[in-house]
CSV table of C-alpha atoms (C1' of nucleotides) in Angstrom, one decimal:
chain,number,residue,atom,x,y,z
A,13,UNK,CA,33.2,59.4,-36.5
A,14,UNK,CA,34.0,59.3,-40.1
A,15,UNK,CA,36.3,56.4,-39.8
A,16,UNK,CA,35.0,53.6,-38.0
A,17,UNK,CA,37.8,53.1,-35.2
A,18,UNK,CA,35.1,52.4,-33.3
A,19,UNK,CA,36.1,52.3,-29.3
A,20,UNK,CA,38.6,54.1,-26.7
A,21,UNK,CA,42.2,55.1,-27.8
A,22,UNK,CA,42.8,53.0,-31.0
A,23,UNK,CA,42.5,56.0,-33.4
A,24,UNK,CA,45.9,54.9,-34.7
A,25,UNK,CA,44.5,52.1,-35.9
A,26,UNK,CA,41.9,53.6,-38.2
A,27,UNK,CA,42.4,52.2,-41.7
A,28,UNK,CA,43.7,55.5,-42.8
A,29,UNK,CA,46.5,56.0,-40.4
A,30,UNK,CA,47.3,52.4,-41.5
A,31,UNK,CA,47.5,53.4,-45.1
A,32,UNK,CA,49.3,56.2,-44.2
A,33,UNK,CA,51.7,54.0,-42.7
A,34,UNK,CA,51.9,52.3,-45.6
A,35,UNK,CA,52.6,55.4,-48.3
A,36,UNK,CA,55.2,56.3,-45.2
A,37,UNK,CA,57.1,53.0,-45.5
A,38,UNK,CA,57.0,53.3,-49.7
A,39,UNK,CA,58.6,57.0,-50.0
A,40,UNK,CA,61.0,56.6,-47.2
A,41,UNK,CA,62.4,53.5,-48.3
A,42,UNK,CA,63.0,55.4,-51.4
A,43,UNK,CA,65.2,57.7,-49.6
A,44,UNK,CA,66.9,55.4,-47.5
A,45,UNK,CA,68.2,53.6,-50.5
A,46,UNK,CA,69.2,56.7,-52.6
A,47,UNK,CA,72.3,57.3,-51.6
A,48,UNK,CA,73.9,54.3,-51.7
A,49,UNK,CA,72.5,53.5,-55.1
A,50,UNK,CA,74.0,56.3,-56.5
A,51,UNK,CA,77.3,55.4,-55.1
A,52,UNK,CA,76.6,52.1,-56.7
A,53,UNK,CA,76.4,53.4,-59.8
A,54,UNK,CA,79.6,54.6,-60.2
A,55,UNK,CA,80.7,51.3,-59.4
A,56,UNK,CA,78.8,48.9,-61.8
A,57,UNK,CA,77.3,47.5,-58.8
A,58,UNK,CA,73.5,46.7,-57.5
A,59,UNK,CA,72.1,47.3,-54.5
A,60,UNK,CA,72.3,43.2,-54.2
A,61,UNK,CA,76.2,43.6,-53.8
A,62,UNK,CA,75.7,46.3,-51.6
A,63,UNK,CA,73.5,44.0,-49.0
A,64,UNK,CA,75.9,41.4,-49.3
A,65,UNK,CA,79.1,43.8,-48.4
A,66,UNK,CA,77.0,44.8,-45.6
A,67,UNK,CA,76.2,41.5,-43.7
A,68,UNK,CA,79.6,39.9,-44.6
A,69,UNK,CA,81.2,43.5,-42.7
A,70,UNK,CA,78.4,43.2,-39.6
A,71,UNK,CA,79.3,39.1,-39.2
A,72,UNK,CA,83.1,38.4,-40.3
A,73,UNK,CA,83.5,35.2,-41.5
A,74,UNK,CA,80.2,34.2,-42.0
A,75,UNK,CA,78.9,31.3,-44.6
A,76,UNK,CA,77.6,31.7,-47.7
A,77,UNK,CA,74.4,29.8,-46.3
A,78,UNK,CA,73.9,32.1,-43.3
A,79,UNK,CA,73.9,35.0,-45.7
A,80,UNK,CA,71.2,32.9,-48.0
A,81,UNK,CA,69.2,32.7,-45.4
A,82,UNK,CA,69.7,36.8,-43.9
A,83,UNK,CA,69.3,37.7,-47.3
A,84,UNK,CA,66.7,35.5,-48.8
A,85,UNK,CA,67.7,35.0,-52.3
A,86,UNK,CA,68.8,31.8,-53.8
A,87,UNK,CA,71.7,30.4,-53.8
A,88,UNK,CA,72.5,30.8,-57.3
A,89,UNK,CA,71.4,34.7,-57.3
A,90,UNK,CA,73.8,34.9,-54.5
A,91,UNK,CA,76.4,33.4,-55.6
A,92,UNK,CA,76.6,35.9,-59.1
A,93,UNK,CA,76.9,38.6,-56.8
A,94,UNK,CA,79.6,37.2,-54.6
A,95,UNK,CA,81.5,36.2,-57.7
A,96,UNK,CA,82.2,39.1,-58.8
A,97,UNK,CA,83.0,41.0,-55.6
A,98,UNK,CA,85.4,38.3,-55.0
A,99,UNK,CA,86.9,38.8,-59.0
A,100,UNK,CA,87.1,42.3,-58.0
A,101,UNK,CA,89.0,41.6,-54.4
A,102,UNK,CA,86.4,43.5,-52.3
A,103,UNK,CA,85.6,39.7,-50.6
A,104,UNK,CA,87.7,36.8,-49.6
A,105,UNK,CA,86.5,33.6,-49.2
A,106,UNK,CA,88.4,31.0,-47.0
A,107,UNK,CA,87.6,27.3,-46.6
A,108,UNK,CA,86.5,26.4,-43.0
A,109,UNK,CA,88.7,24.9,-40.6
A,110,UNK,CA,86.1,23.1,-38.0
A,111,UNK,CA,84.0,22.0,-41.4
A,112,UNK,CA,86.3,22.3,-44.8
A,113,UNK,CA,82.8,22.3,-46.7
A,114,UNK,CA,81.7,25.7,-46.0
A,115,UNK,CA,83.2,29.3,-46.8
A,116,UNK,CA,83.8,32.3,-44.7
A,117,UNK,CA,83.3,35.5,-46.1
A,118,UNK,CA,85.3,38.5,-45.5
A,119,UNK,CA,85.8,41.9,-46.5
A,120,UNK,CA,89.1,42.9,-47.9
A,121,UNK,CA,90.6,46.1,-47.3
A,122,UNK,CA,89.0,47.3,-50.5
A,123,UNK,CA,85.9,45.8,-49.5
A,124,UNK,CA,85.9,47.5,-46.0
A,125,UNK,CA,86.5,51.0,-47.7
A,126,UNK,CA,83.7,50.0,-50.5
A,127,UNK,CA,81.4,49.0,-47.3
A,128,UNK,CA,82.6,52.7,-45.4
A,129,UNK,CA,81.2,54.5,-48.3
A,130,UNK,CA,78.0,52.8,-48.7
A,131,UNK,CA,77.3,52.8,-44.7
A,132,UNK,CA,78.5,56.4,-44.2
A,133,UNK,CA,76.2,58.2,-46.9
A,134,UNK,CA,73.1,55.7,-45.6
A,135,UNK,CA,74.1,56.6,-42.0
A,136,UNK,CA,74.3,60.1,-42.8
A,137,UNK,CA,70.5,60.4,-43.9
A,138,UNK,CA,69.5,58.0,-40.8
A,139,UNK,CA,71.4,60.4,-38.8
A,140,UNK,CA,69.6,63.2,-40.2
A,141,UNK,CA,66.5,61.7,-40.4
A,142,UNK,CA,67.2,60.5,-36.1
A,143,UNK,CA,68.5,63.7,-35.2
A,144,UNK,CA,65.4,65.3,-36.5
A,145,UNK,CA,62.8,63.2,-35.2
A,146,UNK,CA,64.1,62.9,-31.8
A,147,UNK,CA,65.7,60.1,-29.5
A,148,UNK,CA,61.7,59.3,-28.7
A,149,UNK,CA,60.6,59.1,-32.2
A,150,UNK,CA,63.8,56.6,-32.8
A,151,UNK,CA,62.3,54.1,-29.7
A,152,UNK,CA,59.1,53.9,-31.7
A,153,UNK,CA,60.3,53.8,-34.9
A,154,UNK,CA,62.6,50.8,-33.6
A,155,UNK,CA,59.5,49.2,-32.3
A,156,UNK,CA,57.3,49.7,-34.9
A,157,UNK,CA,60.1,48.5,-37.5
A,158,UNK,CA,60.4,44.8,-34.9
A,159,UNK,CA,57.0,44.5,-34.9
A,160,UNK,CA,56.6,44.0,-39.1
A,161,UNK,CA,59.5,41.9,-39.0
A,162,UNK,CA,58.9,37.9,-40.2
A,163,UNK,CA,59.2,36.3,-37.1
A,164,UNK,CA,63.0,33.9,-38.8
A,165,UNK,CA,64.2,37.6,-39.9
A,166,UNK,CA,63.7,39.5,-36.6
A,167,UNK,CA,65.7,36.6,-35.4
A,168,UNK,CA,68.7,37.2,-37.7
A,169,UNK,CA,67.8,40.8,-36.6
A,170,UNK,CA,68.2,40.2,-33.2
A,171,UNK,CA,71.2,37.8,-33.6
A,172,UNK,CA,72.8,41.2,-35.3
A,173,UNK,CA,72.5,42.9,-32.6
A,174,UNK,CA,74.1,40.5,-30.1
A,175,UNK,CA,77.1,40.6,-31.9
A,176,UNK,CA,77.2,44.8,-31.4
A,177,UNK,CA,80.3,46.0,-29.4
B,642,UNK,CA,80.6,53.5,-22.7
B,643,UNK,CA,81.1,50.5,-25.3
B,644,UNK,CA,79.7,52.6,-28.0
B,645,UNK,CA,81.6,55.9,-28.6
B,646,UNK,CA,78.5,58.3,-28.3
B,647,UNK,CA,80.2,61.3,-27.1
B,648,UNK,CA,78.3,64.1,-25.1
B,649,UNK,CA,75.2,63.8,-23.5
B,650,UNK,CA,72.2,62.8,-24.6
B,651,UNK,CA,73.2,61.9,-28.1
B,652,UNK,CA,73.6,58.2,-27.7
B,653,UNK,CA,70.6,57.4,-30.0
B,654,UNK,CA,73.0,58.7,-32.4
B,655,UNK,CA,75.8,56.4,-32.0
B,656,UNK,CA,77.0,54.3,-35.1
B,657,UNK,CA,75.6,51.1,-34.1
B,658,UNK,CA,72.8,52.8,-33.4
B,659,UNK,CA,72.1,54.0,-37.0
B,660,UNK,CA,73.6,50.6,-37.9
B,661,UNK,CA,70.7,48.6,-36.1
B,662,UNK,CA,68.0,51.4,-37.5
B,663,UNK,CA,69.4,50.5,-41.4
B,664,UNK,CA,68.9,46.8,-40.4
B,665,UNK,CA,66.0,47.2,-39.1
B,666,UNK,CA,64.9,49.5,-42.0
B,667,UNK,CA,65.6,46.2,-44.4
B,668,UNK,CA,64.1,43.5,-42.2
B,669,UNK,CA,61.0,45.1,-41.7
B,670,UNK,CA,60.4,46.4,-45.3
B,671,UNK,CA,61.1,42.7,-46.0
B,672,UNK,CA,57.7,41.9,-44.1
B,673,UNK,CA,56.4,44.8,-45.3
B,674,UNK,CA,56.2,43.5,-48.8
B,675,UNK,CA,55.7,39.6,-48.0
B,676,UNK,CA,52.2,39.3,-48.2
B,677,UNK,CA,51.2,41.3,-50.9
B,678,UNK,CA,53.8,39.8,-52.7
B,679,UNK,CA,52.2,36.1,-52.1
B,680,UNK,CA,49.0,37.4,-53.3
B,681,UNK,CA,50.4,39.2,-56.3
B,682,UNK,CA,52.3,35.7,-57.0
B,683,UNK,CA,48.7,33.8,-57.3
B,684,UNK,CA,47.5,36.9,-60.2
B,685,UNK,CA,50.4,36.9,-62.1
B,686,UNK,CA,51.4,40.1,-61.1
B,687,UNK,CA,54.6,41.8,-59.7
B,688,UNK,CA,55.3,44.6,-57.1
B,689,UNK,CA,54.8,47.4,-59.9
B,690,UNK,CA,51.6,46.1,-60.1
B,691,UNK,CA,50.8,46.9,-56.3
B,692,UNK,CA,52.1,50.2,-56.4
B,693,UNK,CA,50.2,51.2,-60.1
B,694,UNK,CA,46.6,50.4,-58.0
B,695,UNK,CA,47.9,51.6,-54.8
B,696,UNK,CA,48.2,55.0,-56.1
B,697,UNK,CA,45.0,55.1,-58.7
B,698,UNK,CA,43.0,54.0,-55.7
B,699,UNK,CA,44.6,56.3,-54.0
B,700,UNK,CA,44.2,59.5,-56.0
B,701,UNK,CA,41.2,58.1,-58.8
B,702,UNK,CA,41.5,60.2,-61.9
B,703,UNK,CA,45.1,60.6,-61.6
B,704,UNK,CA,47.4,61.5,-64.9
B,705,UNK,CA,49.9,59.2,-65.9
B,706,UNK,CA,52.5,61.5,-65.6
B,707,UNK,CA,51.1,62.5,-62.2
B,708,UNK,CA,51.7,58.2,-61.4
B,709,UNK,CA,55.4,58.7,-62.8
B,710,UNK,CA,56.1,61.2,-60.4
B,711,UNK,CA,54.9,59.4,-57.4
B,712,UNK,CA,56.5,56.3,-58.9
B,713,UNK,CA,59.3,57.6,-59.8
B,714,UNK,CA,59.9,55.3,-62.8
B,715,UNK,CA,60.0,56.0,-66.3
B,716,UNK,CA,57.1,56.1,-68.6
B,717,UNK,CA,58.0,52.8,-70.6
B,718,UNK,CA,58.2,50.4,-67.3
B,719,UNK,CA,55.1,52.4,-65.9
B,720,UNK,CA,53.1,51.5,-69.1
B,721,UNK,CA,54.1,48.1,-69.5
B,722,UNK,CA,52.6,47.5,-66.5
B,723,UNK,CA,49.2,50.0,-67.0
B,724,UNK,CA,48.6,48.3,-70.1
B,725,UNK,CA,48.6,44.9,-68.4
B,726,UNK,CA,46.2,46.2,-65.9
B,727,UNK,CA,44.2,47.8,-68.5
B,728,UNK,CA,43.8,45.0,-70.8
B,729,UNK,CA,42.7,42.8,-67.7
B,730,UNK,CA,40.0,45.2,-67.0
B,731,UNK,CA,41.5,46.4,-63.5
B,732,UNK,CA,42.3,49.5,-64.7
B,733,UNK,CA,40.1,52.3,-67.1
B,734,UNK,CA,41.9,55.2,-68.9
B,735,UNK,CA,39.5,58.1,-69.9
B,736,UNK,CA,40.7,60.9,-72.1
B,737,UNK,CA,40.7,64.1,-70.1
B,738,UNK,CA,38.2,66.8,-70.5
B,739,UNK,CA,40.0,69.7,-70.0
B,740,UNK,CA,43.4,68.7,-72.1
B,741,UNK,CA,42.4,65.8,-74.1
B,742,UNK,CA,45.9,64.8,-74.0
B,743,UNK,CA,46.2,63.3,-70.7
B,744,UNK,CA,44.4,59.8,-69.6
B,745,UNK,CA,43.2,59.8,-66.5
B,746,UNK,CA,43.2,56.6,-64.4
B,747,UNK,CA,40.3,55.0,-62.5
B,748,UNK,CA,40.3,51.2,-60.8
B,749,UNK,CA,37.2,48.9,-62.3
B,750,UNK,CA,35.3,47.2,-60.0
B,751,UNK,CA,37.8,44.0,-60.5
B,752,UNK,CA,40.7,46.4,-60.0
B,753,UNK,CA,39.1,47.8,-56.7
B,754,UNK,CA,38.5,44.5,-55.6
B,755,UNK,CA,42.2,43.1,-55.5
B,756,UNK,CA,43.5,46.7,-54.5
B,757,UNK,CA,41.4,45.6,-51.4
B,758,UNK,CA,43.2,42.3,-51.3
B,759,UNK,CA,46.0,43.5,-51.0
B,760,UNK,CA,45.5,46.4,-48.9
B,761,UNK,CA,43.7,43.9,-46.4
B,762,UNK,CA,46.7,42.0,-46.3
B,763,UNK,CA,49.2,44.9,-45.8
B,764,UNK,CA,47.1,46.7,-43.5
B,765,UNK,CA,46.5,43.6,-41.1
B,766,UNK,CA,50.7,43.6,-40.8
B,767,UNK,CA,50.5,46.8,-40.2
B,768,UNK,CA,47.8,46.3,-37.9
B,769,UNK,CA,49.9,44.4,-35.9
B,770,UNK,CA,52.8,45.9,-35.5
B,771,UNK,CA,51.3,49.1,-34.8
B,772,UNK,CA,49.2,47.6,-31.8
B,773,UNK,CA,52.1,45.6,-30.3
B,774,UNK,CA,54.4,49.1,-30.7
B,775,UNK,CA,51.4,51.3,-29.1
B,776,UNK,CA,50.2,54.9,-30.2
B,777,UNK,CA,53.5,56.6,-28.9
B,778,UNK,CA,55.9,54.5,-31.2
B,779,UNK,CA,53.4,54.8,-34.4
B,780,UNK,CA,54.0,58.6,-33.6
B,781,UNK,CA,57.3,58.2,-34.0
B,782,UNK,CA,57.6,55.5,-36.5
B,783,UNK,CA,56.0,58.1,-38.9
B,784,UNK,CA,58.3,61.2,-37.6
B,785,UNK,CA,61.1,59.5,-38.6
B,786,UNK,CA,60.1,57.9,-41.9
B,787,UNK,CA,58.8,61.2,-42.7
B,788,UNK,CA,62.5,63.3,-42.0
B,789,UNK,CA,63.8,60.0,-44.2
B,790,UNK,CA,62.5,60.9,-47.4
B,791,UNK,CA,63.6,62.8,-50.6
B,792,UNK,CA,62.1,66.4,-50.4
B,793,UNK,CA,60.2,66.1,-53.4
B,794,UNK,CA,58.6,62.2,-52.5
B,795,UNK,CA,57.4,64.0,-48.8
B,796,UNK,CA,55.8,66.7,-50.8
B,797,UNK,CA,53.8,63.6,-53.0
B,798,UNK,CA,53.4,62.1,-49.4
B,799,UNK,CA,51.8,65.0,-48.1
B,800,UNK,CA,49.6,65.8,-50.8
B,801,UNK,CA,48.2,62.0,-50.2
B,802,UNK,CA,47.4,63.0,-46.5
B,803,UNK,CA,45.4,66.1,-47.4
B,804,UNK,CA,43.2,64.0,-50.0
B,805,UNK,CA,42.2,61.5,-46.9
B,806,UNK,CA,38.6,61.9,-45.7
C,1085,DC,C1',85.8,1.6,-46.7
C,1086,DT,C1',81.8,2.7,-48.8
C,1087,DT,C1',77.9,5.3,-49.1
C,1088,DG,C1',74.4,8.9,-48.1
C,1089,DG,C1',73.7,13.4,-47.3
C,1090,DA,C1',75.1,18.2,-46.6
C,1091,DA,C1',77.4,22.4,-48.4
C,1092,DT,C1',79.0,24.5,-52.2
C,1093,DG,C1',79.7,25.8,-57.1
C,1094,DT,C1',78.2,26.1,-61.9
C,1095,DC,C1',75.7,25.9,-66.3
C,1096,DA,C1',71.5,27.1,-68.6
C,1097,DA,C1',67.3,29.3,-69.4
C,1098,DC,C1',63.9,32.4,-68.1
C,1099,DA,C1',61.0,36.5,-66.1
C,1100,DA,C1',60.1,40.9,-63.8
C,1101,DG,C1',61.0,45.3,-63.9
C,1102,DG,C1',64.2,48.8,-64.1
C,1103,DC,C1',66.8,51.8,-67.9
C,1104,DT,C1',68.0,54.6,-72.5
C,1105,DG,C1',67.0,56.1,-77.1
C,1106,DA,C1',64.1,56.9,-80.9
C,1107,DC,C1',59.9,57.7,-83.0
C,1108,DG,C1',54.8,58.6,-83.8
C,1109,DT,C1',50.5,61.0,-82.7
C,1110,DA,C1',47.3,63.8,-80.6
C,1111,DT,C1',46.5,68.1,-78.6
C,1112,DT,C1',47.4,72.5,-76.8
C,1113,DG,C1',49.3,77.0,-76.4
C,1114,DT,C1',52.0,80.7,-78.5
D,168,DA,C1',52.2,77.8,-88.4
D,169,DC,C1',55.0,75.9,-85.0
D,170,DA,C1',56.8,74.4,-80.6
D,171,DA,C1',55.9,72.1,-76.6
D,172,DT,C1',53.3,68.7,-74.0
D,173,DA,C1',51.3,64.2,-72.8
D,174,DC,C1',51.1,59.8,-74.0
D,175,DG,C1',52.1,55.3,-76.3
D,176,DT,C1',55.3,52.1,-78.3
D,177,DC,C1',59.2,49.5,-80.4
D,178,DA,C1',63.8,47.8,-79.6
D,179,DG,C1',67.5,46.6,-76.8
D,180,DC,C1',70.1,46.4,-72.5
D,181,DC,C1',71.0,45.5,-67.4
D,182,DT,C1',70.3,43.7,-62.7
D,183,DT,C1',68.5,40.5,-59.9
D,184,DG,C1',65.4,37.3,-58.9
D,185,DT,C1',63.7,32.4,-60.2
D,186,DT,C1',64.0,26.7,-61.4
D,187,DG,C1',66.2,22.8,-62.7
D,188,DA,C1',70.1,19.8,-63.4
D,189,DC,C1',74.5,18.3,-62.3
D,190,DA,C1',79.5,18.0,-60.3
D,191,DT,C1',82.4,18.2,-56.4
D,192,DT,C1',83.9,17.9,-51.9
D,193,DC,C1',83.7,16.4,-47.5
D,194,DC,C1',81.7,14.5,-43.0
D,195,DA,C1',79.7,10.9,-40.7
D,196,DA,C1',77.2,6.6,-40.3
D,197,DG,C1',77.1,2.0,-41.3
DNA sequence: CTTGGAATGTCAACAAGGCTGACGTATTGT
DNA sequence: ACAATACGTCAGCCTTGTTGACATTCCAAG
């Protein structure tokens, strides 16, 4: 009774499981952003091109103002990024139709083979990282994961994952 | 059959499987960080600042090359940050006894005391999620995390975990 | 048709926090 | 005596975030 969980089964909520949690979320996030950093690299790009190539490839066509508000950066931080991948061809962006204000985004074909890269070596150490956990371990990690979520992201979360074939 | 899983019991392996785990993997460090990060705002600090007392309250008496490890940063951005903390009084540096080369690194009382603001804050999301997900999913939450990282960041994790009273 | 507001783009300036490279200084071990 | 180690520091650079100000374009309401 070291730790003062105090009642029935809530162990796992003893302020050192929690902190465990905690160094859990730090070191792994540092591996699941490895890879695709050091693909980066080689490309003069940051991990903030990297997220943008990734939600423009999940939601074709979507505005630059949806992916402000998935990504949570300013407009203007945004926009530097998006410059450039659109200088370097990897993203198109075409005026609207319904409203002739706003832009869709897409990939390119050498923005879809840029986004292939980046996914495969990230899916690769999710894979390996699923495969050895187990398909039970992956339905609480899932959970877990939903649960820290802002309640405005889980919902661009969720929206995601509508759109899934 | 939408999603092209293959054999049997597999299908937690799927692409848009591992596709909604990444997403979730960004959402959900997104609220990981969110209210530390507030708090931090209000001190004038940043995120390096969290991790720097994180760890030092973690493992008091630390080396500074011990931090760097963990950290995984170089020794110039880990010491512009220390010397902040240090000239704020959060953080002490006593020359080691043994080797009188190394400092060893100890949170103040004032450094204790917004480690545990911070800590309260992160913990309470954490808190949450972990209660909403249930014991099982924690379980698995950590399995995975844990088969996510870098071998050499599990073995820092793991020497944390032994430390723990 | 004019006007207000929304969506976007752009310029400028700045800060945090990474990085490399070079150098200095104790201190320790060979 | 000398090399290696641990640490600190200066200088400069990059990415990526921030604010603030301002122009443009377009839709929609009056």
């Amino acid at each position: 009774m070291s730790d003062g969980g105090g009642s029935e089964g809530l162990l796992f909520l003893t302020d050192e499981q929690l902190r465990k949690g905690i160094e859990a979320m730090f070191f792994a996030y540092r591996g699941f952003t490895a890879d695709p950093d050091r693909i980066l690299a080689d490309h003069a790009y940051g991990r903030a091109h990297h997220r943008a190539v990734h939600f423009i490839n999940r939601s074709p066509g979507t505005t630059v103002n949806n992916l402000l508000s998935i990504l949570g950066v300013t407009k203007q931080s945004l926009n530097r990024v998006l410059r450039t991948l659109i200088e370097d061809g990897l993203v198109e962006s075409r005026v609207g139709t319904a409203d002739r204000r706003e832009r869709h985004l897409f990939l390119t074909e050498a923005g879809a083979a840029l986004e292939q890269t980046l996914s495969d070596a990230q899916r690769d150490r999710m894979r390996a990282a699923y495969r050895a956990a187990g398909p039970e371990a992956v339905v609480g990690f899932r959970r877990v994961l939903e649960a820290m979520m802002d309640p405005d992201l889980k919902a661009h979360y969720a929206s995601l994952k509508e759109r899934a074939t």
